[in-house]
Amino acid sequence: MKNPFELFGLEPNFLLNERELSQKLRSMLQAVHPDRFASAGDQEQLAAMQKTTQINDAYGILKSPVRRAQALLKLKTGMDGAAEITVKDPMFLMQQLELREELEKLSDDKDMNGLLDFSEQIEAMQSEQITAIDSLFNQDALDSDKILAEIHKLQFLRKTLMDTEAAEDKLLD
Protein backbone atom coordinates (compact mmCIF):
# COMPACT_ATOMS: atom_id res chain seq x y z
CA MET A 1 0.00 0.00 0.00
CA LYS A 2 1.10 3.51 -0.75
CA ASN A 3 2.02 5.74 2.17
CA PRO A 4 -1.38 6.84 3.57
CA PHE A 5 -0.12 10.34 4.33
CA GLU A 6 1.12 10.77 0.78
CA LEU A 7 -2.08 9.33 -0.69
CA PHE A 8 -4.07 12.00 1.16
CA GLY A 9 -1.55 14.76 0.38
CA LEU A 10 -0.74 15.26 4.08
CA GLU A 11 2.51 15.90 5.85
CA PRO A 12 3.46 12.82 7.87
CA ASN A 13 2.53 14.02 11.36
CA PHE A 14 0.95 12.16 14.24
CA LEU A 15 -1.66 14.82 14.96
CA LEU A 16 -4.04 15.43 12.08
CA ASN A 17 -6.96 17.73 11.54
CA GLU A 18 -9.79 15.19 11.45
CA ARG A 19 -12.15 17.60 9.70
CA GLU A 20 -9.61 18.20 6.93
CA LEU A 21 -9.05 14.44 6.70
CA SER A 22 -12.80 13.79 6.30
CA GLN A 23 -13.10 16.52 3.66
CA LYS A 24 -10.20 15.05 1.69
CA LEU A 25 -11.79 11.60 1.94
CA ARG A 26 -15.06 12.87 0.52
CA SER A 27 -13.33 14.71 -2.29
CA MET A 28 -11.12 11.75 -3.21
CA LEU A 29 -14.01 9.26 -3.12
CA GLN A 30 -16.15 11.49 -5.31
CA ALA A 31 -13.37 11.62 -7.91
CA VAL A 32 -13.02 7.82 -8.14
CA HIS A 33 -16.53 6.65 -7.26
CA PRO A 34 -17.32 3.58 -9.40
CA ASP A 35 -20.64 5.12 -10.51
CA ARG A 36 -18.63 7.77 -12.38
CA PHE A 37 -17.14 4.97 -14.45
CA ALA A 38 -20.39 3.08 -15.13
CA SER A 39 -20.10 3.59 -18.88
CA ALA A 40 -16.31 3.10 -18.93
CA GLY A 41 -14.52 -0.10 -19.81
CA ASP A 42 -13.94 -2.98 -17.42
CA GLN A 43 -10.34 -1.94 -16.71
CA GLU A 44 -11.33 1.61 -15.78
CA GLN A 45 -14.12 0.33 -13.53
CA LEU A 46 -11.72 -2.08 -11.87
CA ALA A 47 -9.12 0.68 -11.41
CA ALA A 48 -11.77 2.93 -9.83
CA MET A 49 -12.79 0.17 -7.41
CA GLN A 50 -9.15 -0.50 -6.50
CA LYS A 51 -8.49 3.19 -5.95
CA THR A 52 -11.60 3.42 -3.75
CA THR A 53 -10.32 0.49 -1.68
CA GLN A 54 -6.88 2.11 -1.33
CA ILE A 55 -8.44 5.39 -0.21
CA ASN A 56 -10.68 3.67 2.34
CA ASP A 57 -7.78 1.59 3.68
CA ALA A 58 -5.55 4.66 4.01
CA TYR A 59 -8.37 6.58 5.69
CA GLY A 60 -8.80 3.75 8.21
CA ILE A 61 -5.10 4.03 9.08
CA LEU A 62 -5.09 7.81 9.37
CA LYS A 63 -8.35 7.99 11.35
CA SER A 64 -7.13 5.60 14.08
CA PRO A 65 -4.48 7.13 16.38
CA VAL A 66 -2.95 3.71 16.99
CA ARG A 67 -2.75 2.73 13.33
CA ARG A 68 -1.60 6.25 12.36
CA ALA A 69 1.21 6.08 14.95
CA GLN A 70 2.20 2.63 13.69
CA ALA A 71 2.29 3.87 10.09
CA LEU A 72 4.26 6.98 11.05
CA LEU A 73 6.77 4.93 13.04
CA LYS A 74 7.30 2.65 10.06
CA LEU A 75 7.61 5.60 7.70
CA LYS A 76 10.12 7.47 9.86
CA THR A 77 12.19 4.58 11.24
CA GLY A 78 11.32 1.48 9.23
CA MET A 79 10.22 -0.20 12.48
CA ASP A 80 7.04 -2.29 12.35
CA GLY A 81 4.76 -0.42 14.74
CA ALA A 82 2.27 -3.29 14.73
CA ALA A 83 4.85 -5.78 16.03
CA GLU A 84 4.09 -7.44 19.32
CA ILE A 85 6.33 -6.38 22.16
CA THR A 86 6.53 -7.21 25.80
CA VAL A 87 5.72 -4.13 27.85
CA LYS A 88 8.26 -3.95 30.65
CA ASP A 89 6.82 -0.96 32.49
CA PRO A 90 5.64 -2.36 35.87
CA MET A 91 3.59 0.74 36.70
CA PHE A 92 1.75 0.46 33.39
CA LEU A 93 1.16 -3.25 33.89
CA MET A 94 -0.24 -2.63 37.38
CA GLN A 95 -2.45 0.16 36.07
CA GLN A 96 -3.66 -2.16 33.30
CA LEU A 97 -4.65 -4.82 35.84
CA GLU A 98 -6.41 -2.30 38.07
CA LEU A 99 -8.37 -0.82 35.16
CA ARG A 100 -9.47 -4.27 33.96
CA GLU A 101 -10.58 -5.19 37.49
CA GLU A 102 -12.50 -1.92 37.86
CA LEU A 103 -14.24 -2.45 34.53
CA GLU A 104 -15.16 -6.00 35.47
CA LYS A 105 -16.58 -4.87 38.83
CA LEU A 106 -18.62 -2.06 37.25
CA SER A 107 -19.98 -4.50 34.68
CA ASP A 108 -20.83 -7.13 37.31
CA ASP A 109 -22.54 -4.48 39.47
CA LYS A 110 -24.45 -3.18 36.41
CA ASP A 111 -23.32 0.33 37.44
CA MET A 112 -24.11 2.50 34.39
CA ASN A 113 -23.05 5.78 36.05
CA GLY A 114 -19.83 4.17 37.15
CA LEU A 115 -19.22 2.92 33.60
CA LEU A 116 -19.81 6.40 32.20
CA ASP A 117 -17.36 7.91 34.71
CA PHE A 118 -14.88 5.13 33.94
CA SER A 119 -15.24 5.84 30.22
CA GLU A 120 -14.45 9.53 30.78
CA GLN A 121 -11.40 8.54 32.83
CA ILE A 122 -10.11 6.31 30.02
CA GLU A 123 -10.76 9.01 27.42
CA ALA A 124 -8.71 11.49 29.47
CA MET A 125 -5.89 8.95 29.78
CA GLN A 126 -6.09 8.36 26.04
CA SER A 127 -5.77 12.09 25.34
CA GLU A 128 -2.68 12.26 27.56
CA GLN A 129 -1.21 9.27 25.74
CA ILE A 130 -1.83 10.89 22.35
CA THR A 131 -0.06 14.04 23.56
CA ALA A 132 2.88 11.96 24.81
CA ILE A 133 3.19 10.11 21.50
CA ASP A 134 3.02 13.36 19.53
CA SER A 135 5.79 14.78 21.70
CA LEU A 136 7.98 11.74 21.01
CA PHE A 137 7.41 12.05 17.26
CA ASN A 138 8.42 15.71 17.40
CA GLN A 139 11.82 15.09 18.96
CA ASP A 140 14.87 15.51 16.74
CA ALA A 141 16.23 12.04 17.51
CA LEU A 142 13.40 9.52 17.48
CA ASP A 143 13.47 6.84 20.17
CA SER A 144 11.63 4.17 18.21
CA ASP A 145 11.52 1.68 21.10
CA LYS A 146 9.95 4.29 23.39
CA ILE A 147 7.44 5.29 20.70
CA LEU A 148 6.52 1.63 20.14
CA ALA A 149 5.97 1.12 23.87
CA GLU A 150 3.76 4.22 24.02
CA ILE A 151 1.76 3.02 21.00
CA HIS A 152 1.07 -0.23 22.83
CA LYS A 153 -0.13 1.71 25.86
CA LEU A 154 -2.48 3.71 23.64
CA GLN A 155 -3.67 0.47 22.07
CA PHE A 156 -4.49 -0.88 25.52
CA LEU A 157 -6.46 2.26 26.41
CA ARG A 158 -8.40 2.08 23.11
CA LYS A 159 -9.29 -1.57 23.81
CA THR A 160 -10.35 -0.76 27.36
CA LEU A 161 -12.55 2.05 26.03
CA MET A 162 -14.15 -0.29 23.47
CA ASP A 163 -14.74 -2.89 26.19
CA THR A 164 -16.32 -0.20 28.37
CA GLU A 165 -18.66 0.82 25.54
CA ALA A 166 -19.58 -2.84 25.03
CA ALA A 167 -20.37 -3.14 28.74
CA GLU A 168 -22.55 -0.01 28.54
CA ASP A 169 -24.38 -1.39 25.49
CA LYS A 170 -24.95 -4.69 27.30
CA LEU A 171 -26.61 -2.85 30.19
CA LEU A 172 -28.85 -0.93 27.78
CA ASP A 173 -30.12 -4.14 26.10
PDB file of C-alpha atoms in Angstrom:
ATOM      1  CA  MET A   1       0.000   0.000   0.000  1.00  0.00           C
ATOM      2  CA  LYS A   2       1.096   3.512  -0.749  1.00  0.00           C
ATOM      3  CA  ASN A   3       2.021   5.739   2.174  1.00  0.00           C
ATOM      4  CA  PRO A   4      -1.379   6.836   3.567  1.00  0.00           C
ATOM      5  CA  PHE A   5      -0.125  10.344   4.332  1.00  0.00           C
ATOM      6  CA  GLU A   6       1.118  10.772   0.777  1.00  0.00           C
ATOM      7  CA  LEU A   7      -2.083   9.331  -0.688  1.00  0.00           C
ATOM      8  CA  PHE A   8      -4.070  12.003   1.157  1.00  0.00           C
ATOM      9  CA  GLY A   9      -1.546  14.758   0.378  1.00  0.00           C
ATOM     10  CA  LEU A  10      -0.745  15.257   4.078  1.00  0.00           C
ATOM     11  CA  GLU A  11       2.512  15.903   5.852  1.00  0.00           C
ATOM     12  CA  PRO A  12       3.464  12.822   7.867  1.00  0.00           C
ATOM     13  CA  ASN A  13       2.534  14.017  11.363  1.00  0.00           C
ATOM     14  CA  PHE A  14       0.945  12.162  14.244  1.00  0.00           C
ATOM     15  CA  LEU A  15      -1.662  14.815  14.960  1.00  0.00           C
ATOM     16  CA  LEU A  16      -4.043  15.430  12.075  1.00  0.00           C
ATOM     17  CA  ASN A  17      -6.958  17.734  11.536  1.00  0.00           C
ATOM     18  CA  GLU A  18      -9.788  15.186  11.451  1.00  0.00           C
ATOM     19  CA  ARG A  19     -12.151  17.598   9.703  1.00  0.00           C
ATOM     20  CA  GLU A  20      -9.605  18.197   6.933  1.00  0.00           C
ATOM     21  CA  LEU A  21      -9.052  14.441   6.695  1.00  0.00           C
ATOM     22  CA  SER A  22     -12.797  13.793   6.300  1.00  0.00           C
ATOM     23  CA  GLN A  23     -13.098  16.523   3.659  1.00  0.00           C
ATOM     24  CA  LYS A  24     -10.196  15.048   1.686  1.00  0.00           C
ATOM     25  CA  LEU A  25     -11.788  11.599   1.944  1.00  0.00           C
ATOM     26  CA  ARG A  26     -15.065  12.868   0.525  1.00  0.00           C
ATOM     27  CA  SER A  27     -13.333  14.707  -2.289  1.00  0.00           C
ATOM     28  CA  MET A  28     -11.124  11.753  -3.212  1.00  0.00           C
ATOM     29  CA  LEU A  29     -14.008   9.263  -3.123  1.00  0.00           C
ATOM     30  CA  GLN A  30     -16.152  11.492  -5.310  1.00  0.00           C
ATOM     31  CA  ALA A  31     -13.372  11.618  -7.907  1.00  0.00           C
ATOM     32  CA  VAL A  32     -13.016   7.822  -8.142  1.00  0.00           C
ATOM     33  CA  HIS A  33     -16.525   6.654  -7.260  1.00  0.00           C
ATOM     34  CA  PRO A  34     -17.324   3.579  -9.397  1.00  0.00           C
ATOM     35  CA  ASP A  35     -20.641   5.124 -10.515  1.00  0.00           C
ATOM     36  CA  ARG A  36     -18.627   7.771 -12.377  1.00  0.00           C
ATOM     37  CA  PHE A  37     -17.144   4.967 -14.455  1.00  0.00           C
ATOM     38  CA  ALA A  38     -20.387   3.079 -15.134  1.00  0.00           C
ATOM     39  CA  SER A  39     -20.105   3.594 -18.876  1.00  0.00           C
ATOM     40  CA  ALA A  40     -16.308   3.097 -18.926  1.00  0.00           C
ATOM     41  CA  GLY A  41     -14.518  -0.100 -19.811  1.00  0.00           C
ATOM     42  CA  ASP A  42     -13.937  -2.981 -17.415  1.00  0.00           C
ATOM     43  CA  GLN A  43     -10.341  -1.937 -16.712  1.00  0.00           C
ATOM     44  CA  GLU A  44     -11.325   1.606 -15.780  1.00  0.00           C
ATOM     45  CA  GLN A  45     -14.116   0.331 -13.531  1.00  0.00           C
ATOM     46  CA  LEU A  46     -11.717  -2.079 -11.866  1.00  0.00           C
ATOM     47  CA  ALA A  47      -9.120   0.677 -11.414  1.00  0.00           C
ATOM     48  CA  ALA A  48     -11.767   2.929  -9.825  1.00  0.00           C
ATOM     49  CA  MET A  49     -12.787   0.173  -7.413  1.00  0.00           C
ATOM     50  CA  GLN A  50      -9.147  -0.502  -6.500  1.00  0.00           C
ATOM     51  CA  LYS A  51      -8.488   3.189  -5.948  1.00  0.00           C
ATOM     52  CA  THR A  52     -11.601   3.421  -3.749  1.00  0.00           C
ATOM     53  CA  THR A  53     -10.324   0.495  -1.677  1.00  0.00           C
ATOM     54  CA  GLN A  54      -6.876   2.112  -1.331  1.00  0.00           C
ATOM     55  CA  ILE A  55      -8.436   5.393  -0.210  1.00  0.00           C
ATOM     56  CA  ASN A  56     -10.682   3.672   2.342  1.00  0.00           C
ATOM     57  CA  ASP A  57      -7.783   1.586   3.681  1.00  0.00           C
ATOM     58  CA  ALA A  58      -5.553   4.656   4.007  1.00  0.00           C
ATOM     59  CA  TYR A  59      -8.370   6.577   5.690  1.00  0.00           C
ATOM     60  CA  GLY A  60      -8.801   3.749   8.207  1.00  0.00           C
ATOM     61  CA  ILE A  61      -5.105   4.028   9.080  1.00  0.00           C
ATOM     62  CA  LEU A  62      -5.093   7.809   9.368  1.00  0.00           C
ATOM     63  CA  LYS A  63      -8.350   7.987  11.347  1.00  0.00           C
ATOM     64  CA  SER A  64      -7.126   5.602  14.075  1.00  0.00           C
ATOM     65  CA  PRO A  65      -4.482   7.131  16.375  1.00  0.00           C
ATOM     66  CA  VAL A  66      -2.948   3.705  16.993  1.00  0.00           C
ATOM     67  CA  ARG A  67      -2.745   2.733  13.328  1.00  0.00           C
ATOM     68  CA  ARG A  68      -1.600   6.245  12.364  1.00  0.00           C
ATOM     69  CA  ALA A  69       1.210   6.083  14.946  1.00  0.00           C
ATOM     70  CA  GLN A  70       2.200   2.632  13.691  1.00  0.00           C
ATOM     71  CA  ALA A  71       2.290   3.873  10.088  1.00  0.00           C
ATOM     72  CA  LEU A  72       4.256   6.980  11.048  1.00  0.00           C
ATOM     73  CA  LEU A  73       6.768   4.933  13.040  1.00  0.00           C
ATOM     74  CA  LYS A  74       7.301   2.651  10.061  1.00  0.00           C
ATOM     75  CA  LEU A  75       7.609   5.605   7.705  1.00  0.00           C
ATOM     76  CA  LYS A  76      10.124   7.469   9.864  1.00  0.00           C
ATOM     77  CA  THR A  77      12.190   4.579  11.238  1.00  0.00           C
ATOM     78  CA  GLY A  78      11.323   1.481   9.232  1.00  0.00           C
ATOM     79  CA  MET A  79      10.223  -0.203  12.479  1.00  0.00           C
ATOM     80  CA  ASP A  80       7.043  -2.286  12.347  1.00  0.00           C
ATOM     81  CA  GLY A  81       4.761  -0.420  14.744  1.00  0.00           C
ATOM     82  CA  ALA A  82       2.273  -3.295  14.727  1.00  0.00           C
ATOM     83  CA  ALA A  83       4.854  -5.776  16.026  1.00  0.00           C
ATOM     84  CA  GLU A  84       4.089  -7.440  19.319  1.00  0.00           C
ATOM     85  CA  ILE A  85       6.333  -6.377  22.160  1.00  0.00           C
ATOM     86  CA  THR A  86       6.530  -7.211  25.803  1.00  0.00           C
ATOM     87  CA  VAL A  87       5.721  -4.130  27.845  1.00  0.00           C
ATOM     88  CA  LYS A  88       8.257  -3.953  30.647  1.00  0.00           C
ATOM     89  CA  ASP A  89       6.822  -0.958  32.492  1.00  0.00           C
ATOM     90  CA  PRO A  90       5.645  -2.364  35.873  1.00  0.00           C
ATOM     91  CA  MET A  91       3.594   0.745  36.701  1.00  0.00           C
ATOM     92  CA  PHE A  92       1.754   0.457  33.390  1.00  0.00           C
ATOM     93  CA  LEU A  93       1.157  -3.254  33.887  1.00  0.00           C
ATOM     94  CA  MET A  94      -0.243  -2.633  37.383  1.00  0.00           C
ATOM     95  CA  GLN A  95      -2.449   0.161  36.071  1.00  0.00           C
ATOM     96  CA  GLN A  96      -3.661  -2.161  33.303  1.00  0.00           C
ATOM     97  CA  LEU A  97      -4.651  -4.816  35.841  1.00  0.00           C
ATOM     98  CA  GLU A  98      -6.413  -2.302  38.074  1.00  0.00           C
ATOM     99  CA  LEU A  99      -8.373  -0.820  35.156  1.00  0.00           C
ATOM    100  CA  ARG A 100      -9.468  -4.271  33.965  1.00  0.00           C
ATOM    101  CA  GLU A 101     -10.582  -5.195  37.494  1.00  0.00           C
ATOM    102  CA  GLU A 102     -12.497  -1.923  37.860  1.00  0.00           C
ATOM    103  CA  LEU A 103     -14.242  -2.453  34.526  1.00  0.00           C
ATOM    104  CA  GLU A 104     -15.163  -6.002  35.474  1.00  0.00           C
ATOM    105  CA  LYS A 105     -16.578  -4.865  38.834  1.00  0.00           C
ATOM    106  CA  LEU A 106     -18.618  -2.058  37.248  1.00  0.00           C
ATOM    107  CA  SER A 107     -19.982  -4.500  34.682  1.00  0.00           C
ATOM    108  CA  ASP A 108     -20.827  -7.135  37.306  1.00  0.00           C
ATOM    109  CA  ASP A 109     -22.535  -4.481  39.473  1.00  0.00           C
ATOM    110  CA  LYS A 110     -24.447  -3.177  36.414  1.00  0.00           C
ATOM    111  CA  ASP A 111     -23.323   0.329  37.440  1.00  0.00           C
ATOM    112  CA  MET A 112     -24.111   2.502  34.391  1.00  0.00           C
ATOM    113  CA  ASN A 113     -23.054   5.777  36.051  1.00  0.00           C
ATOM    114  CA  GLY A 114     -19.825   4.170  37.154  1.00  0.00           C
ATOM    115  CA  LEU A 115     -19.223   2.916  33.599  1.00  0.00           C
ATOM    116  CA  LEU A 116     -19.813   6.402  32.205  1.00  0.00           C
ATOM    117  CA  ASP A 117     -17.360   7.906  34.707  1.00  0.00           C
ATOM    118  CA  PHE A 118     -14.877   5.131  33.938  1.00  0.00           C
ATOM    119  CA  SER A 119     -15.237   5.841  30.222  1.00  0.00           C
ATOM    120  CA  GLU A 120     -14.447   9.529  30.780  1.00  0.00           C
ATOM    121  CA  GLN A 121     -11.403   8.535  32.830  1.00  0.00           C
ATOM    122  CA  ILE A 122     -10.112   6.315  30.024  1.00  0.00           C
ATOM    123  CA  GLU A 123     -10.763   9.015  27.416  1.00  0.00           C
ATOM    124  CA  ALA A 124      -8.711  11.491  29.470  1.00  0.00           C
ATOM    125  CA  MET A 125      -5.891   8.953  29.779  1.00  0.00           C
ATOM    126  CA  GLN A 126      -6.086   8.356  26.039  1.00  0.00           C
ATOM    127  CA  SER A 127      -5.770  12.095  25.344  1.00  0.00           C
ATOM    128  CA  GLU A 128      -2.685  12.265  27.563  1.00  0.00           C
ATOM    129  CA  GLN A 129      -1.213   9.270  25.745  1.00  0.00           C
ATOM    130  CA  ILE A 130      -1.828  10.891  22.348  1.00  0.00           C
ATOM    131  CA  THR A 131      -0.059  14.038  23.558  1.00  0.00           C
ATOM    132  CA  ALA A 132       2.877  11.958  24.808  1.00  0.00           C
ATOM    133  CA  ILE A 133       3.191  10.113  21.496  1.00  0.00           C
ATOM    134  CA  ASP A 134       3.018  13.357  19.533  1.00  0.00           C
ATOM    135  CA  SER A 135       5.789  14.779  21.697  1.00  0.00           C
ATOM    136  CA  LEU A 136       7.979  11.737  21.011  1.00  0.00           C
ATOM    137  CA  PHE A 137       7.412  12.048  17.259  1.00  0.00           C
ATOM    138  CA  ASN A 138       8.418  15.714  17.402  1.00  0.00           C
ATOM    139  CA  GLN A 139      11.822  15.087  18.956  1.00  0.00           C
ATOM    140  CA  ASP A 140      14.873  15.512  16.739  1.00  0.00           C
ATOM    141  CA  ALA A 141      16.231  12.043  17.509  1.00  0.00           C
ATOM    142  CA  LEU A 142      13.399   9.522  17.476  1.00  0.00           C
ATOM    143  CA  ASP A 143      13.472   6.841  20.165  1.00  0.00           C
ATOM    144  CA  SER A 144      11.632   4.171  18.212  1.00  0.00           C
ATOM    145  CA  ASP A 145      11.519   1.676  21.099  1.00  0.00           C
ATOM    146  CA  LYS A 146       9.950   4.293  23.388  1.00  0.00           C
ATOM    147  CA  ILE A 147       7.439   5.292  20.701  1.00  0.00           C
ATOM    148  CA  LEU A 148       6.519   1.634  20.136  1.00  0.00           C
ATOM    149  CA  ALA A 149       5.973   1.122  23.873  1.00  0.00           C
ATOM    150  CA  GLU A 150       3.757   4.217  24.018  1.00  0.00           C
ATOM    151  CA  ILE A 151       1.761   3.019  20.999  1.00  0.00           C
ATOM    152  CA  HIS A 152       1.072  -0.232  22.832  1.00  0.00           C
ATOM    153  CA  LYS A 153      -0.135   1.706  25.859  1.00  0.00           C
ATOM    154  CA  LEU A 154      -2.477   3.712  23.639  1.00  0.00           C
ATOM    155  CA  GLN A 155      -3.674   0.470  22.070  1.00  0.00           C
ATOM    156  CA  PHE A 156      -4.495  -0.878  25.518  1.00  0.00           C
ATOM    157  CA  LEU A 157      -6.461   2.257  26.410  1.00  0.00           C
ATOM    158  CA  ARG A 158      -8.398   2.078  23.108  1.00  0.00           C
ATOM    159  CA  LYS A 159      -9.290  -1.567  23.813  1.00  0.00           C
ATOM    160  CA  THR A 160     -10.350  -0.756  27.363  1.00  0.00           C
ATOM    161  CA  LEU A 161     -12.547   2.049  26.034  1.00  0.00           C
ATOM    162  CA  MET A 162     -14.148  -0.286  23.470  1.00  0.00           C
ATOM    163  CA  ASP A 163     -14.744  -2.893  26.189  1.00  0.00           C
ATOM    164  CA  THR A 164     -16.324  -0.197  28.368  1.00  0.00           C
ATOM    165  CA  GLU A 165     -18.662   0.818  25.540  1.00  0.00           C
ATOM    166  CA  ALA A 166     -19.580  -2.837  25.026  1.00  0.00           C
ATOM    167  CA  ALA A 167     -20.370  -3.142  28.742  1.00  0.00           C
ATOM    168  CA  GLU A 168     -22.551  -0.005  28.539  1.00  0.00           C
ATOM    169  CA  ASP A 169     -24.376  -1.395  25.487  1.00  0.00           C
ATOM    170  CA  LYS A 170     -24.954  -4.692  27.298  1.00  0.00           C
ATOM    171  CA  LEU A 171     -26.606  -2.846  30.189  1.00  0.00           C
ATOM    172  CA  LEU A 172     -28.852  -0.932  27.782  1.00  0.00           C
ATOM    173  CA  ASP A 173     -30.124  -4.144  26.102  1.00  0.00           C
TER     174      ASP A 173
END
